[in-house]
C-alpha positions as semicolon CSV with decimal commas, in nm:
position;residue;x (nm);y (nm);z (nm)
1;X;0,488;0,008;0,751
2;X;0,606;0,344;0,725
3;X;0,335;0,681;0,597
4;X;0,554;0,955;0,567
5;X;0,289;1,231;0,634
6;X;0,083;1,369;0,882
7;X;-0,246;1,412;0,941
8;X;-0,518;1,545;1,211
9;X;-0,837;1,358;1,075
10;X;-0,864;1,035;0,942
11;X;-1,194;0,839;0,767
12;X;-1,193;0,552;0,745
13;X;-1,455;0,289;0,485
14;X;-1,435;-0,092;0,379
15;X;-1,693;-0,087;0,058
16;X;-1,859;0,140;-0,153
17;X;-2,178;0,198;0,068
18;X;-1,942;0,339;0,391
19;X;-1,744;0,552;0,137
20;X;-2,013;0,707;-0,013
21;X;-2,172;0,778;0,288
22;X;-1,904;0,918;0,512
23;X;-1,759;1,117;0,226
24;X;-2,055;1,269;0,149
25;X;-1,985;1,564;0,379
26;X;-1,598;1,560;0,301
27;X;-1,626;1,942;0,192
28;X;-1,824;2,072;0,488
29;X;-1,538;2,000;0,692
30;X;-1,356;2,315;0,856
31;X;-0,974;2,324;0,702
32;X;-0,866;2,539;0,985
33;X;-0,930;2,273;1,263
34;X;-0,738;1,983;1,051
35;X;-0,455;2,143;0,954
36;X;-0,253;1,868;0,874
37;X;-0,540;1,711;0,615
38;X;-0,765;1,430;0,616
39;X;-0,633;1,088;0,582
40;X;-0,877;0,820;0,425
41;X;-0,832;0,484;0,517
42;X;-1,002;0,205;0,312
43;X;-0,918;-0,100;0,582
44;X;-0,988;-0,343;0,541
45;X;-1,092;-0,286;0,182
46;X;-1,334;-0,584;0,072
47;X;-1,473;-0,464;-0,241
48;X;-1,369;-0,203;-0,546
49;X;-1,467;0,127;-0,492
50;X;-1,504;0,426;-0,698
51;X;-1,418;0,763;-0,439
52;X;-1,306;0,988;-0,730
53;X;-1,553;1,219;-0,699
54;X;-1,435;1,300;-0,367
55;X;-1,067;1,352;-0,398
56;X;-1,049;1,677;-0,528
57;X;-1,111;1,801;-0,159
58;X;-0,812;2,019;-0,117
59;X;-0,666;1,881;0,219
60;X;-0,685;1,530;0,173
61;X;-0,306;1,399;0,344
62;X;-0,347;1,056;0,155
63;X;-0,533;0,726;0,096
64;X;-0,431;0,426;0,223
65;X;-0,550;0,082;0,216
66;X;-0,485;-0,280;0,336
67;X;-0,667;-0,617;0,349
68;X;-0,900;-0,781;0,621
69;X;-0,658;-0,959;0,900
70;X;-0,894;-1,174;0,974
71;X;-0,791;-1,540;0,918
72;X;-1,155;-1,622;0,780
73;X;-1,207;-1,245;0,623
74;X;-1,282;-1,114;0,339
75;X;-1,055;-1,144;0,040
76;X;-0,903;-0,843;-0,093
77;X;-0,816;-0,861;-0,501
78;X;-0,524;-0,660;-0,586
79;X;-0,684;-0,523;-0,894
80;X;-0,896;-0,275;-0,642
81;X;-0,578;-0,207;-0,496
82;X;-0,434;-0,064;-0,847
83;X;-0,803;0,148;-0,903
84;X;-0,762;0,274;-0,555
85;X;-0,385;0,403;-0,661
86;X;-0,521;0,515;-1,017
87;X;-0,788;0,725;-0,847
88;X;-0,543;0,871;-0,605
89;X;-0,242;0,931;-0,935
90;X;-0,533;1,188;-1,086
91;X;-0,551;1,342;-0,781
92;X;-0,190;1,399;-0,724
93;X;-0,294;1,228;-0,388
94;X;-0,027;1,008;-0,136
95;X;-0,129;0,679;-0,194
96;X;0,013;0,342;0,063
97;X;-0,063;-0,036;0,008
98;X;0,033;-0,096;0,367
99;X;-0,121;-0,491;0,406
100;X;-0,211;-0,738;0,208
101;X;-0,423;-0,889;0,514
102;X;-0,460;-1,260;0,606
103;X;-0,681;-1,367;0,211
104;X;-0,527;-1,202;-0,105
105;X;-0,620;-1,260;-0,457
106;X;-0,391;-1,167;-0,708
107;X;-0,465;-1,221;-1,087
108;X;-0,734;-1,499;-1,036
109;X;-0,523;-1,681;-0,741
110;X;-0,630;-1,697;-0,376
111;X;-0,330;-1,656;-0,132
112;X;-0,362;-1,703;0,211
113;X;-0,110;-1,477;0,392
114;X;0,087;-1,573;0,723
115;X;0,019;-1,291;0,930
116;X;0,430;-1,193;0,937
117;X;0,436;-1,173;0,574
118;X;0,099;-0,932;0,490
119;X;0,330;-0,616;0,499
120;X;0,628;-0,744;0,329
121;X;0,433;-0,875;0,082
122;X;0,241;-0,527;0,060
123;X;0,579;-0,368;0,008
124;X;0,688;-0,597;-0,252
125;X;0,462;-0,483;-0,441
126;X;0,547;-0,155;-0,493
127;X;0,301;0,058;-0,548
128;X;0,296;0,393;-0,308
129;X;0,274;0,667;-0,491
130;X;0,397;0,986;-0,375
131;X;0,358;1,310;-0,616
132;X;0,605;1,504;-0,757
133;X;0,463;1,814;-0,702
134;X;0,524;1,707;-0,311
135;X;0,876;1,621;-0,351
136;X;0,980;1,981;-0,324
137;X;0,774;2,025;-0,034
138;X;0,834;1,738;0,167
139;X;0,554;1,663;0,427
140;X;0,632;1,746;0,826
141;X;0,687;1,380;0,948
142;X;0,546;1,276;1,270
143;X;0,708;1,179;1,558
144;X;0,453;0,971;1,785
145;X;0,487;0,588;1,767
146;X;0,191;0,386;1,737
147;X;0,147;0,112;1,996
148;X;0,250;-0,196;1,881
149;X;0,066;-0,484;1,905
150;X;0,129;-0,790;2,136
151;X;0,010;-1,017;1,949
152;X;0,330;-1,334;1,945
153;X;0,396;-1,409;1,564
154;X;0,401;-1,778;1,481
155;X;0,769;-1,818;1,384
156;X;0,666;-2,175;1,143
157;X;0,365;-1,951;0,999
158;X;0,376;-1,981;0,639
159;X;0,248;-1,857;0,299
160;X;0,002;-2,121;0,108
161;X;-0,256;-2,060;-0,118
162;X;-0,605;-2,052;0,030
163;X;-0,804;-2,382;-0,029
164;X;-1,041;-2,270;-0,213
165;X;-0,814;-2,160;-0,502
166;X;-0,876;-2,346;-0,795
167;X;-0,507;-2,333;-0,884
168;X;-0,228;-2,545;-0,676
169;X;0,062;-2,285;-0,570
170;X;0,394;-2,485;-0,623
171;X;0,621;-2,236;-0,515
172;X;0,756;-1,966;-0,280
173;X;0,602;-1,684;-0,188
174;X;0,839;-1,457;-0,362
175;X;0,715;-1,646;-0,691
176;X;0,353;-1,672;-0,666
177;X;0,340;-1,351;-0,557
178;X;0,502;-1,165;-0,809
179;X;0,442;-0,817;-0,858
180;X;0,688;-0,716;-1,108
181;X;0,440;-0,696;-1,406
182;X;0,172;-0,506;-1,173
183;X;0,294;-0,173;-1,282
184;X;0,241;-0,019;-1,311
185;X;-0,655;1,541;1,596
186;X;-0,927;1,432;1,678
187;X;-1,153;1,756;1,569
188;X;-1,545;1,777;1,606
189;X;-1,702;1,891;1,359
190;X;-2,145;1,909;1,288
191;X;-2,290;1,779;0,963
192;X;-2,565;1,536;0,876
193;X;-2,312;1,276;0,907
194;X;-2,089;1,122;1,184
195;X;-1,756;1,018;1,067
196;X;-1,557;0,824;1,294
197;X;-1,200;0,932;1,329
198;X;-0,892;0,792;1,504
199;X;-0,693;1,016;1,798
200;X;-0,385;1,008;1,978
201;X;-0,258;1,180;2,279
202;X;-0,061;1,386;2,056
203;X;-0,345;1,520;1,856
204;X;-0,254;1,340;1,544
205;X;-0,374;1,034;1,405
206;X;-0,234;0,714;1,469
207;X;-0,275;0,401;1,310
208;X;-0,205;0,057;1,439
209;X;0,052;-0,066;1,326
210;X;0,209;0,234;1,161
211;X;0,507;0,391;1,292
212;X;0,565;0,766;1,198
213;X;0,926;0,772;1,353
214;X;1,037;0,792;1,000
215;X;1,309;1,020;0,798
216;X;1,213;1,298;0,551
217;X;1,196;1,169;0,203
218;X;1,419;1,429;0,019
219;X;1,415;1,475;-0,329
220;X;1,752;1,360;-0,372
221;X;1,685;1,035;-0,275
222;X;1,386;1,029;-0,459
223;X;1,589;1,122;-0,787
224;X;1,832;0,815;-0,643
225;X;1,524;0,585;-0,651
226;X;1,420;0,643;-0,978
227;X;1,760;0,640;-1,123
228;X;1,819;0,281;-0,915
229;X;1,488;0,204;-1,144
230;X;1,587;0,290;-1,439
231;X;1,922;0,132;-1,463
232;X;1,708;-0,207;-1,498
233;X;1,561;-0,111;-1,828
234;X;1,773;-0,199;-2,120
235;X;1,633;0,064;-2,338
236;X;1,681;0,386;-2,126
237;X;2,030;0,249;-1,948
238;X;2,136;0,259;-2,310
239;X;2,136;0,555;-2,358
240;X;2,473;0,773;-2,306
241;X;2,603;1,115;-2,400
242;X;2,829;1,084;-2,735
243;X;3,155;1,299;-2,796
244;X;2,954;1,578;-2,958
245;X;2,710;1,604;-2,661
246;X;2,973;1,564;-2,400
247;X;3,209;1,850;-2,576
248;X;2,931;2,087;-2,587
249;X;2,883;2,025;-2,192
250;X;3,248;2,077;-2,163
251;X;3,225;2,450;-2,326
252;X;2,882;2,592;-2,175
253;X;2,793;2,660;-1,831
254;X;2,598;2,425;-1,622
255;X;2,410;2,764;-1,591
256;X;2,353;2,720;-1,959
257;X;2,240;2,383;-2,009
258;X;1,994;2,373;-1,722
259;X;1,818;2,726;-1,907
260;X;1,772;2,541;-2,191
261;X;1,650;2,234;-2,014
262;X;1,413;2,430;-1,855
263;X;1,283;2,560;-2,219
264;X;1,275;2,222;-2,336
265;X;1,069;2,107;-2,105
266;X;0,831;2,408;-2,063
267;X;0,779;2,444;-2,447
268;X;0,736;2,080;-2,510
269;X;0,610;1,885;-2,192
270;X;0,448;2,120;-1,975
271;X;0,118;2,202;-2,163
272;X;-0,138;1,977;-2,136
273;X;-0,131;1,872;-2,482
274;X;0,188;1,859;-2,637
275;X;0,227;1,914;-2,971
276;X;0,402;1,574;-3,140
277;X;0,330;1,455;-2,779
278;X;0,572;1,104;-2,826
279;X;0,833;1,237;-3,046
280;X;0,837;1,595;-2,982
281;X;1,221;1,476;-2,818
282;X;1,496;1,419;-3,061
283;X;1,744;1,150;-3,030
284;X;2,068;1,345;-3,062
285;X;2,167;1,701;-3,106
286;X;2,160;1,821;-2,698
287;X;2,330;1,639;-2,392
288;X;1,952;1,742;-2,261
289;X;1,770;1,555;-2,539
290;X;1,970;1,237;-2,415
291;X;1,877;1,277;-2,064
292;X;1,515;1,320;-2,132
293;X;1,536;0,990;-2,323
294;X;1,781;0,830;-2,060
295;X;1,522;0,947;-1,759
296;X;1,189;0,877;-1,903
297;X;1,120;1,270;-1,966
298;X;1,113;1,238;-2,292
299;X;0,721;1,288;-2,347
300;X;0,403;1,269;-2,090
301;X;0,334;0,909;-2,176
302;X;0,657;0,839;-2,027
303;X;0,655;1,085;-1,752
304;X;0,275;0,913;-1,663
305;X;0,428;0,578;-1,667
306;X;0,788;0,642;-1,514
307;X;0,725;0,901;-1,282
308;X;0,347;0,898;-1,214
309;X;0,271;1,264;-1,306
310;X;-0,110;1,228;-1,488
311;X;-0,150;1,310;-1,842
312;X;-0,376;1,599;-2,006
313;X;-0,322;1,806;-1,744
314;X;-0,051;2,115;-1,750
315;X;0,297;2,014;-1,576
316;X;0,268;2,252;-1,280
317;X;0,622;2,468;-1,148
318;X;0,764;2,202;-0,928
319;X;0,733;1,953;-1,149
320;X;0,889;2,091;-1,413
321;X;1,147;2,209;-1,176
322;X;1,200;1,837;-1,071
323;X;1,281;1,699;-1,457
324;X;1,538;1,969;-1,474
325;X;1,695;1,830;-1,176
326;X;1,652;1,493;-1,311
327;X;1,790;1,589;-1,610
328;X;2,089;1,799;-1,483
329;X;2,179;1,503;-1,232
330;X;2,153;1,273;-1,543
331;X;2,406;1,455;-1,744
332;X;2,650;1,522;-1,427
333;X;2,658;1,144;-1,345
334;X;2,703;1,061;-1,725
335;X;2,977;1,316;-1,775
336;X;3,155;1,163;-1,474
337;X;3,145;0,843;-1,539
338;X;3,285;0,912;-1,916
339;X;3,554;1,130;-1,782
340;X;3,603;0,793;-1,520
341;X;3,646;0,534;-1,827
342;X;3,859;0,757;-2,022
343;X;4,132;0,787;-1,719
């Protein structure tokens, strides 16, 4: 799959014992010989692991993680997989789910995975998590290609639930596995510790497997994204800017509306702890009030759950500068699609 950032460094740990212990000296590390961060690779992971404590290391690139692609290895549960992402949501870390490897176990069922479906099945699930205080500062993408493999995929390989599953699986893969409800340089260095770390001739990491010939992620496409999302809830494609909202559009400046959506949001969603955090977002009365309802801005449970920015902590500048642009895109699209039905 596709990790859209770059990194000099990587660590790499399967369980808790190798992440505790090659982490330990995570902050002795000299930031000016990685200066493209520190990626940590749990791979295979084969048990849950707690790494919190180290992730508020300031150059950490991002986590990802992927199961054992071994046909008799260890099974990965996807619940660890969630923790991992949790852990890494806190952090306002980069988080990728990039394999399911060869034995997955999703709520109580053993899978076992035909080695041409681990990373679609990885993506189906849906679960990187990119921050939104990084979407105004895209990453610099890399350019190097990892080798690929050349290993020959068995064309009949299919999906079928391990033996040893207590449960018979019935159906396709795209049923069984369904993931819908499930949201949710090589650089010396000296320390009492030797961490391994991956190089490339281009002094950047380089994963297996991973190919970081990839586009920039702008933010407009990440607004697209979460608008594509949210046009598949009933409840917040519902909503819709009324006569009195849209005439009030109509006679102030975009200027206008976007100051006030920028008090809005500052006054009521940026401090940790809102006051009224829930309903501190009326119903009716502002074209911006709709938005925030119709984009999931309306309060930081929301914002947690719809756009992944943690809770309890103060919203910091670019994240309140990206829900005004979500908000302002909103209210253009909503406006021209009113003015579309009315011709």
């Amino acid at each position: 799959m596709d990790i859209p950032v770059k990194a000099s460094l990587s660590i790499s740990f399967s369980n808790q014992r190798e992440a505790d212990e090659k982490l330990s000296a995570i902050n002795e590390l000299n930031l000016e010989k990685i200066p493209d961060g520190v990626a940590l690779l749990a791979e295979p992971l084969t048990e849950k692991i707690d790494i919190a404590s180290f992730l508020d290391f300031e150059n950490i690139s991002y986590l990802s993680c992927s199961g054992d692609n071994a046909d008799d290895g260890s099974v990965l549960d996807f619940d660890w997989v969630l923790d991992l992402r949790r852990q890494c949501i806190l952090h306002d870390i980069p988080f990728y789910f990039t394999s399911t490897g060869a034995n997955f176990r999703m709520r109580g069922r053993d899978y076992h995975i035909g080695e041409k479906f681990r990373e679609s099945q990885a993506a189906k699930a849906d679960v990187h998590y990119f921050p939104v205080s990084r979407a105004f500062n895209p990453p610099v993408f890399q350019t190097t290609v990892a080798p690929t493999s050349s290993v020959i995929h068995d064309t009949d390989t299919k999906i079928n639930e391990a033996p040893s599953s207590k449960n018979t699986n019935t159906s396709c893969v795209q049923e069984s596995l369904n993931f819908e409800d499930s949201n949710p340089t090589d650089e010396n260095f000296e320390s009492e510790h030797t961490i391994p770390v991956v190089t490339s001739e281009a002094e950047n990491i380089s994963i297996p497997g991973i190919n970081y010939e990839i586009e920039i992620d702008p933010e407009d496409r990440y607004i697209d994204e979460l608008f594509n999302r949210i046009s598949h809830s009933k409840f917040r494609s519902s909503f819709h800017l009324r006569e009195q909202e849209r005439s009030y559009c109509l006679s102030h400046s975009e200027e206008t509306i976007k100051q006030h959506a920028m008090d809005f949001v500052s006054k009521k969603l940026a401090p940790a702890e809102p006051e009224n955090d829930g309903k501190q977002t009326p119903m009716k009365g502002h074209p911006v009030f709709i938005a925030q309802h119709a984009t999931a801005c309306c309060c930081r449970g929301c914002l947690h759950k719809w756009h992944h920015v943690p809770e309890h902590r103060p919203l910091t500048e670019s994240e309140q500068q990206y829900i005004v642009k979500i908000l302002l895109s909103w209210i253009r699209n909503d406006m021209r699609n009113s003015s579309t039905e009315d011709s």
